[in-house]
Amino acid sequence: MKVRLIGLVIGLVIFGISKAFFVDSDEVGRFNDKLVDVTAGNPQDFDNYLVYLNQYEEGQKVDVSSMRRERDGLEQKIQGYLATINKTDIPDDDLCREFHASVLEYERNFLAISQKCNEQIEYIAAHNPGSAEDVETVDNMVLDLLVKSESLFESLKAKQRELAQKHDLTLQ
């Protein structure tokens, strides 16, 4: 009886240790999916705002108040994404924490872009319709952040591939 009891205790200890040191792949998969779902819409979220920039580039007069409303809605969406990401439970795994940090940095860059849009709008309001030089000035206001966004996205994808490889996840 003592041998069985000792064996049972040892088995429970080993099971407990394995649960403490190994992360469930399903949990990591759900974590990955949640973060991907949150970030998937970001570039498309700017589409309605870009309509106004395209009008400006074509030399048309832009409805600045509508552009502001669009930008405000955009910023609210991104802040919602950031709140969701911040509330997401992170599995106890270094790569999960790194992936989470990458997604957070990527989203924060989108927030910075949306905030830079305020500068664009103010400039457009003062130069509406704009000249070729005005269009270039407006485009350059966010250029660095757009380049950074591409770099952050590549970093995010690399972390996600590492995470998938470690936890045997299939990425689509």
PDB file of C-alpha atoms in Angstrom:
ATOM      1  CA  MET A   1       0.000   0.000   0.000  1.00  0.00           C
ATOM      2  CA  LYS A   2       2.825   2.422   0.853  1.00  0.00           C
ATOM      3  CA  VAL A   3       4.480   1.683  -2.490  1.00  0.00           C
ATOM      4  CA  ARG A   4       1.270   2.555  -4.361  1.00  0.00           C
ATOM      5  CA  LEU A   5       0.806   5.691  -2.307  1.00  0.00           C
ATOM      6  CA  ILE A   6       4.414   6.754  -2.914  1.00  0.00           C
ATOM      7  CA  GLY A   7       3.998   5.977  -6.630  1.00  0.00           C
ATOM      8  CA  LEU A   8       0.794   8.026  -6.751  1.00  0.00           C
ATOM      9  CA  VAL A   9       2.451  10.949  -4.957  1.00  0.00           C
ATOM     10  CA  ILE A  10       5.461  10.814  -7.295  1.00  0.00           C
ATOM     11  CA  GLY A  11       3.115  10.678 -10.294  1.00  0.00           C
ATOM     12  CA  LEU A  12       1.168  13.695  -9.070  1.00  0.00           C
ATOM     13  CA  VAL A  13       4.385  15.615  -8.407  1.00  0.00           C
ATOM     14  CA  ILE A  14       5.679  14.845 -11.907  1.00  0.00           C
ATOM     15  CA  PHE A  15       2.314  15.843 -13.408  1.00  0.00           C
ATOM     16  CA  GLY A  16       2.325  19.074 -11.387  1.00  0.00           C
ATOM     17  CA  ILE A  17       5.874  19.893 -12.436  1.00  0.00           C
ATOM     18  CA  SER A  18       5.091  19.212 -16.088  1.00  0.00           C
ATOM     19  CA  LYS A  19       2.051  21.514 -15.931  1.00  0.00           C
ATOM     20  CA  ALA A  20       4.161  24.203 -14.283  1.00  0.00           C
ATOM     21  CA  PHE A  21       6.928  24.110 -16.892  1.00  0.00           C
ATOM     22  CA  PHE A  22       5.109  23.234 -20.104  1.00  0.00           C
ATOM     23  CA  VAL A  23       2.603  25.454 -21.837  1.00  0.00           C
ATOM     24  CA  ASP A  24      -0.445  23.895 -23.446  1.00  0.00           C
ATOM     25  CA  SER A  25      -0.207  24.258 -27.234  1.00  0.00           C
ATOM     26  CA  ASP A  26      -3.969  24.802 -27.480  1.00  0.00           C
ATOM     27  CA  GLU A  27      -3.656  27.728 -25.079  1.00  0.00           C
ATOM     28  CA  VAL A  28      -0.838  29.187 -27.187  1.00  0.00           C
ATOM     29  CA  GLY A  29      -2.925  28.664 -30.325  1.00  0.00           C
ATOM     30  CA  ARG A  30      -5.878  30.540 -28.829  1.00  0.00           C
ATOM     31  CA  PHE A  31      -3.516  33.291 -27.678  1.00  0.00           C
ATOM     32  CA  ASN A  32      -2.031  33.597 -31.182  1.00  0.00           C
ATOM     33  CA  ASP A  33      -5.456  33.592 -32.833  1.00  0.00           C
ATOM     34  CA  LYS A  34      -6.783  36.295 -30.519  1.00  0.00           C
ATOM     35  CA  LEU A  35      -3.848  38.613 -31.202  1.00  0.00           C
ATOM     36  CA  VAL A  36      -4.005  37.968 -34.941  1.00  0.00           C
ATOM     37  CA  ASP A  37      -7.751  38.685 -34.980  1.00  0.00           C
ATOM     38  CA  VAL A  38      -7.185  41.988 -33.185  1.00  0.00           C
ATOM     39  CA  THR A  39      -4.420  43.165 -35.523  1.00  0.00           C
ATOM     40  CA  ALA A  40      -5.811  41.795 -38.797  1.00  0.00           C
ATOM     41  CA  GLY A  41      -7.947  44.821 -39.622  1.00  0.00           C
ATOM     42  CA  ASN A  42      -5.470  47.589 -38.933  1.00  0.00           C
ATOM     43  CA  PRO A  43      -4.181  48.520 -42.376  1.00  0.00           C
ATOM     44  CA  GLN A  44      -7.746  48.341 -43.745  1.00  0.00           C
ATOM     45  CA  ASP A  45      -8.993  50.558 -40.913  1.00  0.00           C
ATOM     46  CA  PHE A  46      -7.216  53.448 -42.625  1.00  0.00           C
ATOM     47  CA  ASP A  47      -9.046  52.946 -45.948  1.00  0.00           C
ATOM     48  CA  ASN A  48     -11.800  55.510 -45.297  1.00  0.00           C
ATOM     49  CA  TYR A  49      -9.260  58.071 -44.117  1.00  0.00           C
ATOM     50  CA  LEU A  50      -7.162  57.440 -47.228  1.00  0.00           C
ATOM     51  CA  VAL A  51     -10.114  58.417 -49.424  1.00  0.00           C
ATOM     52  CA  TYR A  52      -9.628  61.995 -48.200  1.00  0.00           C
ATOM     53  CA  LEU A  53      -5.868  61.879 -48.749  1.00  0.00           C
ATOM     54  CA  ASN A  54      -6.417  60.572 -52.276  1.00  0.00           C
ATOM     55  CA  GLN A  55      -8.801  63.453 -52.984  1.00  0.00           C
ATOM     56  CA  TYR A  56      -6.172  65.866 -51.708  1.00  0.00           C
ATOM     57  CA  GLU A  57      -3.474  64.275 -53.873  1.00  0.00           C
ATOM     58  CA  GLU A  58      -5.768  64.655 -56.888  1.00  0.00           C
ATOM     59  CA  GLY A  59      -5.986  68.387 -56.215  1.00  0.00           C
ATOM     60  CA  GLN A  60      -9.558  68.304 -54.936  1.00  0.00           C
ATOM     61  CA  LYS A  61     -10.898  70.298 -52.024  1.00  0.00           C
ATOM     62  CA  VAL A  62     -11.287  67.989 -49.005  1.00  0.00           C
ATOM     63  CA  ASP A  63     -14.144  67.978 -46.478  1.00  0.00           C
ATOM     64  CA  VAL A  64     -11.889  68.507 -43.453  1.00  0.00           C
ATOM     65  CA  SER A  65     -14.613  68.040 -40.823  1.00  0.00           C
ATOM     66  CA  SER A  66     -15.531  64.619 -42.277  1.00  0.00           C
ATOM     67  CA  MET A  67     -11.854  63.762 -42.434  1.00  0.00           C
ATOM     68  CA  ARG A  68     -11.522  64.643 -38.724  1.00  0.00           C
ATOM     69  CA  ARG A  69     -14.496  62.444 -37.823  1.00  0.00           C
ATOM     70  CA  GLU A  70     -12.965  59.571 -39.747  1.00  0.00           C
ATOM     71  CA  ARG A  71      -9.643  60.056 -37.982  1.00  0.00           C
ATOM     72  CA  ASP A  72     -11.345  60.198 -34.575  1.00  0.00           C
ATOM     73  CA  GLY A  73     -13.154  56.924 -35.275  1.00  0.00           C
ATOM     74  CA  LEU A  74      -9.902  55.398 -36.420  1.00  0.00           C
ATOM     75  CA  GLU A  75      -8.122  56.379 -33.212  1.00  0.00           C
ATOM     76  CA  GLN A  76     -10.960  54.941 -31.120  1.00  0.00           C
ATOM     77  CA  LYS A  77     -10.704  51.629 -32.979  1.00  0.00           C
ATOM     78  CA  ILE A  78      -6.969  51.443 -32.416  1.00  0.00           C
ATOM     79  CA  GLN A  79      -7.330  52.302 -28.730  1.00  0.00           C
ATOM     80  CA  GLY A  80      -9.878  49.479 -28.500  1.00  0.00           C
ATOM     81  CA  TYR A  81      -7.387  47.101 -30.103  1.00  0.00           C
ATOM     82  CA  LEU A  82      -4.722  48.185 -27.629  1.00  0.00           C
ATOM     83  CA  ALA A  83      -7.096  47.643 -24.709  1.00  0.00           C
ATOM     84  CA  THR A  84      -7.906  44.141 -25.965  1.00  0.00           C
ATOM     85  CA  ILE A  85      -4.235  43.306 -26.409  1.00  0.00           C
ATOM     86  CA  ASN A  86      -3.388  44.616 -22.946  1.00  0.00           C
ATOM     87  CA  LYS A  87      -6.169  42.507 -21.390  1.00  0.00           C
ATOM     88  CA  THR A  88      -5.146  39.341 -23.225  1.00  0.00           C
ATOM     89  CA  ASP A  89      -3.906  36.580 -20.939  1.00  0.00           C
ATOM     90  CA  ILE A  90      -0.369  35.681 -21.946  1.00  0.00           C
ATOM     91  CA  PRO A  91       0.643  32.030 -21.595  1.00  0.00           C
ATOM     92  CA  ASP A  92       3.641  31.517 -19.325  1.00  0.00           C
ATOM     93  CA  ASP A  93       6.173  31.321 -22.121  1.00  0.00           C
ATOM     94  CA  ASP A  94       8.981  33.695 -23.126  1.00  0.00           C
ATOM     95  CA  LEU A  95       8.084  33.569 -26.823  1.00  0.00           C
ATOM     96  CA  CYS A  96       4.441  34.318 -26.017  1.00  0.00           C
ATOM     97  CA  ARG A  97       5.541  37.368 -24.036  1.00  0.00           C
ATOM     98  CA  GLU A  98       7.829  38.462 -26.889  1.00  0.00           C
ATOM     99  CA  PHE A  99       5.069  37.959 -29.460  1.00  0.00           C
ATOM    100  CA  HIS A 100       2.648  39.920 -27.283  1.00  0.00           C
ATOM    101  CA  ALA A 101       5.200  42.743 -26.979  1.00  0.00           C
ATOM    102  CA  SER A 102       5.663  42.750 -30.778  1.00  0.00           C
ATOM    103  CA  VAL A 103       1.925  42.995 -31.381  1.00  0.00           C
ATOM    104  CA  LEU A 104       1.633  45.763 -28.797  1.00  0.00           C
ATOM    105  CA  GLU A 105       4.455  47.752 -30.392  1.00  0.00           C
ATOM    106  CA  TYR A 106       2.887  47.285 -33.837  1.00  0.00           C
ATOM    107  CA  GLU A 107      -0.463  48.597 -32.558  1.00  0.00           C
ATOM    108  CA  ARG A 108       1.159  51.521 -30.772  1.00  0.00           C
ATOM    109  CA  ASN A 109       2.771  52.514 -34.046  1.00  0.00           C
ATOM    110  CA  PHE A 110      -0.669  52.532 -35.697  1.00  0.00           C
ATOM    111  CA  LEU A 111      -1.876  54.765 -32.879  1.00  0.00           C
ATOM    112  CA  ALA A 112       1.069  57.100 -33.537  1.00  0.00           C
ATOM    113  CA  ILE A 113       0.133  57.146 -37.240  1.00  0.00           C
ATOM    114  CA  SER A 114      -3.477  58.006 -36.419  1.00  0.00           C
ATOM    115  CA  GLN A 115      -2.280  60.802 -34.141  1.00  0.00           C
ATOM    116  CA  LYS A 116       0.017  62.136 -36.884  1.00  0.00           C
ATOM    117  CA  CYS A 117      -3.085  62.326 -39.037  1.00  0.00           C
ATOM    118  CA  ASN A 118      -4.108  65.313 -36.889  1.00  0.00           C
ATOM    119  CA  GLU A 119      -1.102  67.195 -38.233  1.00  0.00           C
ATOM    120  CA  GLN A 120      -2.062  66.196 -41.745  1.00  0.00           C
ATOM    121  CA  ILE A 121      -5.611  67.425 -41.245  1.00  0.00           C
ATOM    122  CA  GLU A 122      -4.496  70.765 -39.813  1.00  0.00           C
ATOM    123  CA  TYR A 123      -2.109  71.262 -42.714  1.00  0.00           C
ATOM    124  CA  ILE A 124      -4.780  70.295 -45.241  1.00  0.00           C
ATOM    125  CA  ALA A 125      -7.265  72.689 -43.605  1.00  0.00           C
ATOM    126  CA  ALA A 126      -4.790  75.535 -44.137  1.00  0.00           C
ATOM    127  CA  HIS A 127      -3.867  74.475 -47.705  1.00  0.00           C
ATOM    128  CA  ASN A 128      -7.093  73.191 -49.249  1.00  0.00           C
ATOM    129  CA  PRO A 129      -6.909  72.304 -52.091  1.00  0.00           C
ATOM    130  CA  GLY A 130      -3.199  71.685 -52.022  1.00  0.00           C
ATOM    131  CA  SER A 131      -0.364  72.105 -54.468  1.00  0.00           C
ATOM    132  CA  ALA A 132       2.077  69.345 -55.399  1.00  0.00           C
ATOM    133  CA  GLU A 133       4.412  70.619 -52.672  1.00  0.00           C
ATOM    134  CA  ASP A 134       1.575  70.516 -50.135  1.00  0.00           C
ATOM    135  CA  VAL A 135       0.782  66.922 -51.069  1.00  0.00           C
ATOM    136  CA  GLU A 136       4.426  65.971 -50.600  1.00  0.00           C
ATOM    137  CA  THR A 137       4.511  67.696 -47.208  1.00  0.00           C
ATOM    138  CA  VAL A 138       1.385  65.830 -46.075  1.00  0.00           C
ATOM    139  CA  ASP A 139       2.747  62.488 -47.312  1.00  0.00           C
ATOM    140  CA  ASN A 140       6.065  63.003 -45.542  1.00  0.00           C
ATOM    141  CA  MET A 141       4.364  63.610 -42.190  1.00  0.00           C
ATOM    142  CA  VAL A 142       3.756  59.882 -41.685  1.00  0.00           C
ATOM    143  CA  LEU A 143       6.421  58.372 -43.910  1.00  0.00           C
ATOM    144  CA  ASP A 144       8.778  57.374 -41.081  1.00  0.00           C
ATOM    145  CA  LEU A 145       5.955  55.730 -39.150  1.00  0.00           C
ATOM    146  CA  LEU A 146       4.799  53.820 -42.232  1.00  0.00           C
ATOM    147  CA  VAL A 147       8.316  52.490 -42.784  1.00  0.00           C
ATOM    148  CA  LYS A 148       8.493  51.589 -39.094  1.00  0.00           C
ATOM    149  CA  SER A 149       5.146  49.802 -39.410  1.00  0.00           C
ATOM    150  CA  GLU A 150       6.531  47.544 -42.129  1.00  0.00           C
ATOM    151  CA  SER A 151       9.574  46.739 -40.008  1.00  0.00           C
ATOM    152  CA  LEU A 152       7.442  46.038 -36.929  1.00  0.00           C
ATOM    153  CA  PHE A 153       5.166  43.791 -38.971  1.00  0.00           C
ATOM    154  CA  GLU A 154       8.133  41.755 -40.204  1.00  0.00           C
ATOM    155  CA  SER A 155       9.381  41.436 -36.625  1.00  0.00           C
ATOM    156  CA  LEU A 156       5.914  40.396 -35.475  1.00  0.00           C
ATOM    157  CA  LYS A 157       5.715  37.724 -38.195  1.00  0.00           C
ATOM    158  CA  ALA A 158       9.165  36.395 -37.248  1.00  0.00           C
ATOM    159  CA  LYS A 159       8.113  36.081 -33.575  1.00  0.00           C
ATOM    160  CA  GLN A 160       4.918  34.373 -34.641  1.00  0.00           C
ATOM    161  CA  ARG A 161       6.857  31.855 -36.768  1.00  0.00           C
ATOM    162  CA  GLU A 162       9.143  31.102 -33.798  1.00  0.00           C
ATOM    163  CA  LEU A 163       6.107  30.647 -31.584  1.00  0.00           C
ATOM    164  CA  ALA A 164       4.442  28.371 -34.127  1.00  0.00           C
ATOM    165  CA  GLN A 165       7.564  26.281 -34.531  1.00  0.00           C
ATOM    166  CA  LYS A 166       8.088  25.890 -30.780  1.00  0.00           C
ATOM    167  CA  HIS A 167       4.457  24.968 -30.077  1.00  0.00           C
ATOM    168  CA  ASP A 168       3.768  23.080 -33.320  1.00  0.00           C
ATOM    169  CA  LEU A 169       1.128  25.528 -34.543  1.00  0.00           C
ATOM    170  CA  THR A 170       0.017  25.807 -38.147  1.00  0.00           C
ATOM    171  CA  LEU A 171      -0.050  29.374 -39.434  1.00  0.00           C
ATOM    172  CA  GLN A 172      -2.374  30.367 -42.234  1.00  0.00           C
TER     173      GLN A 172
END
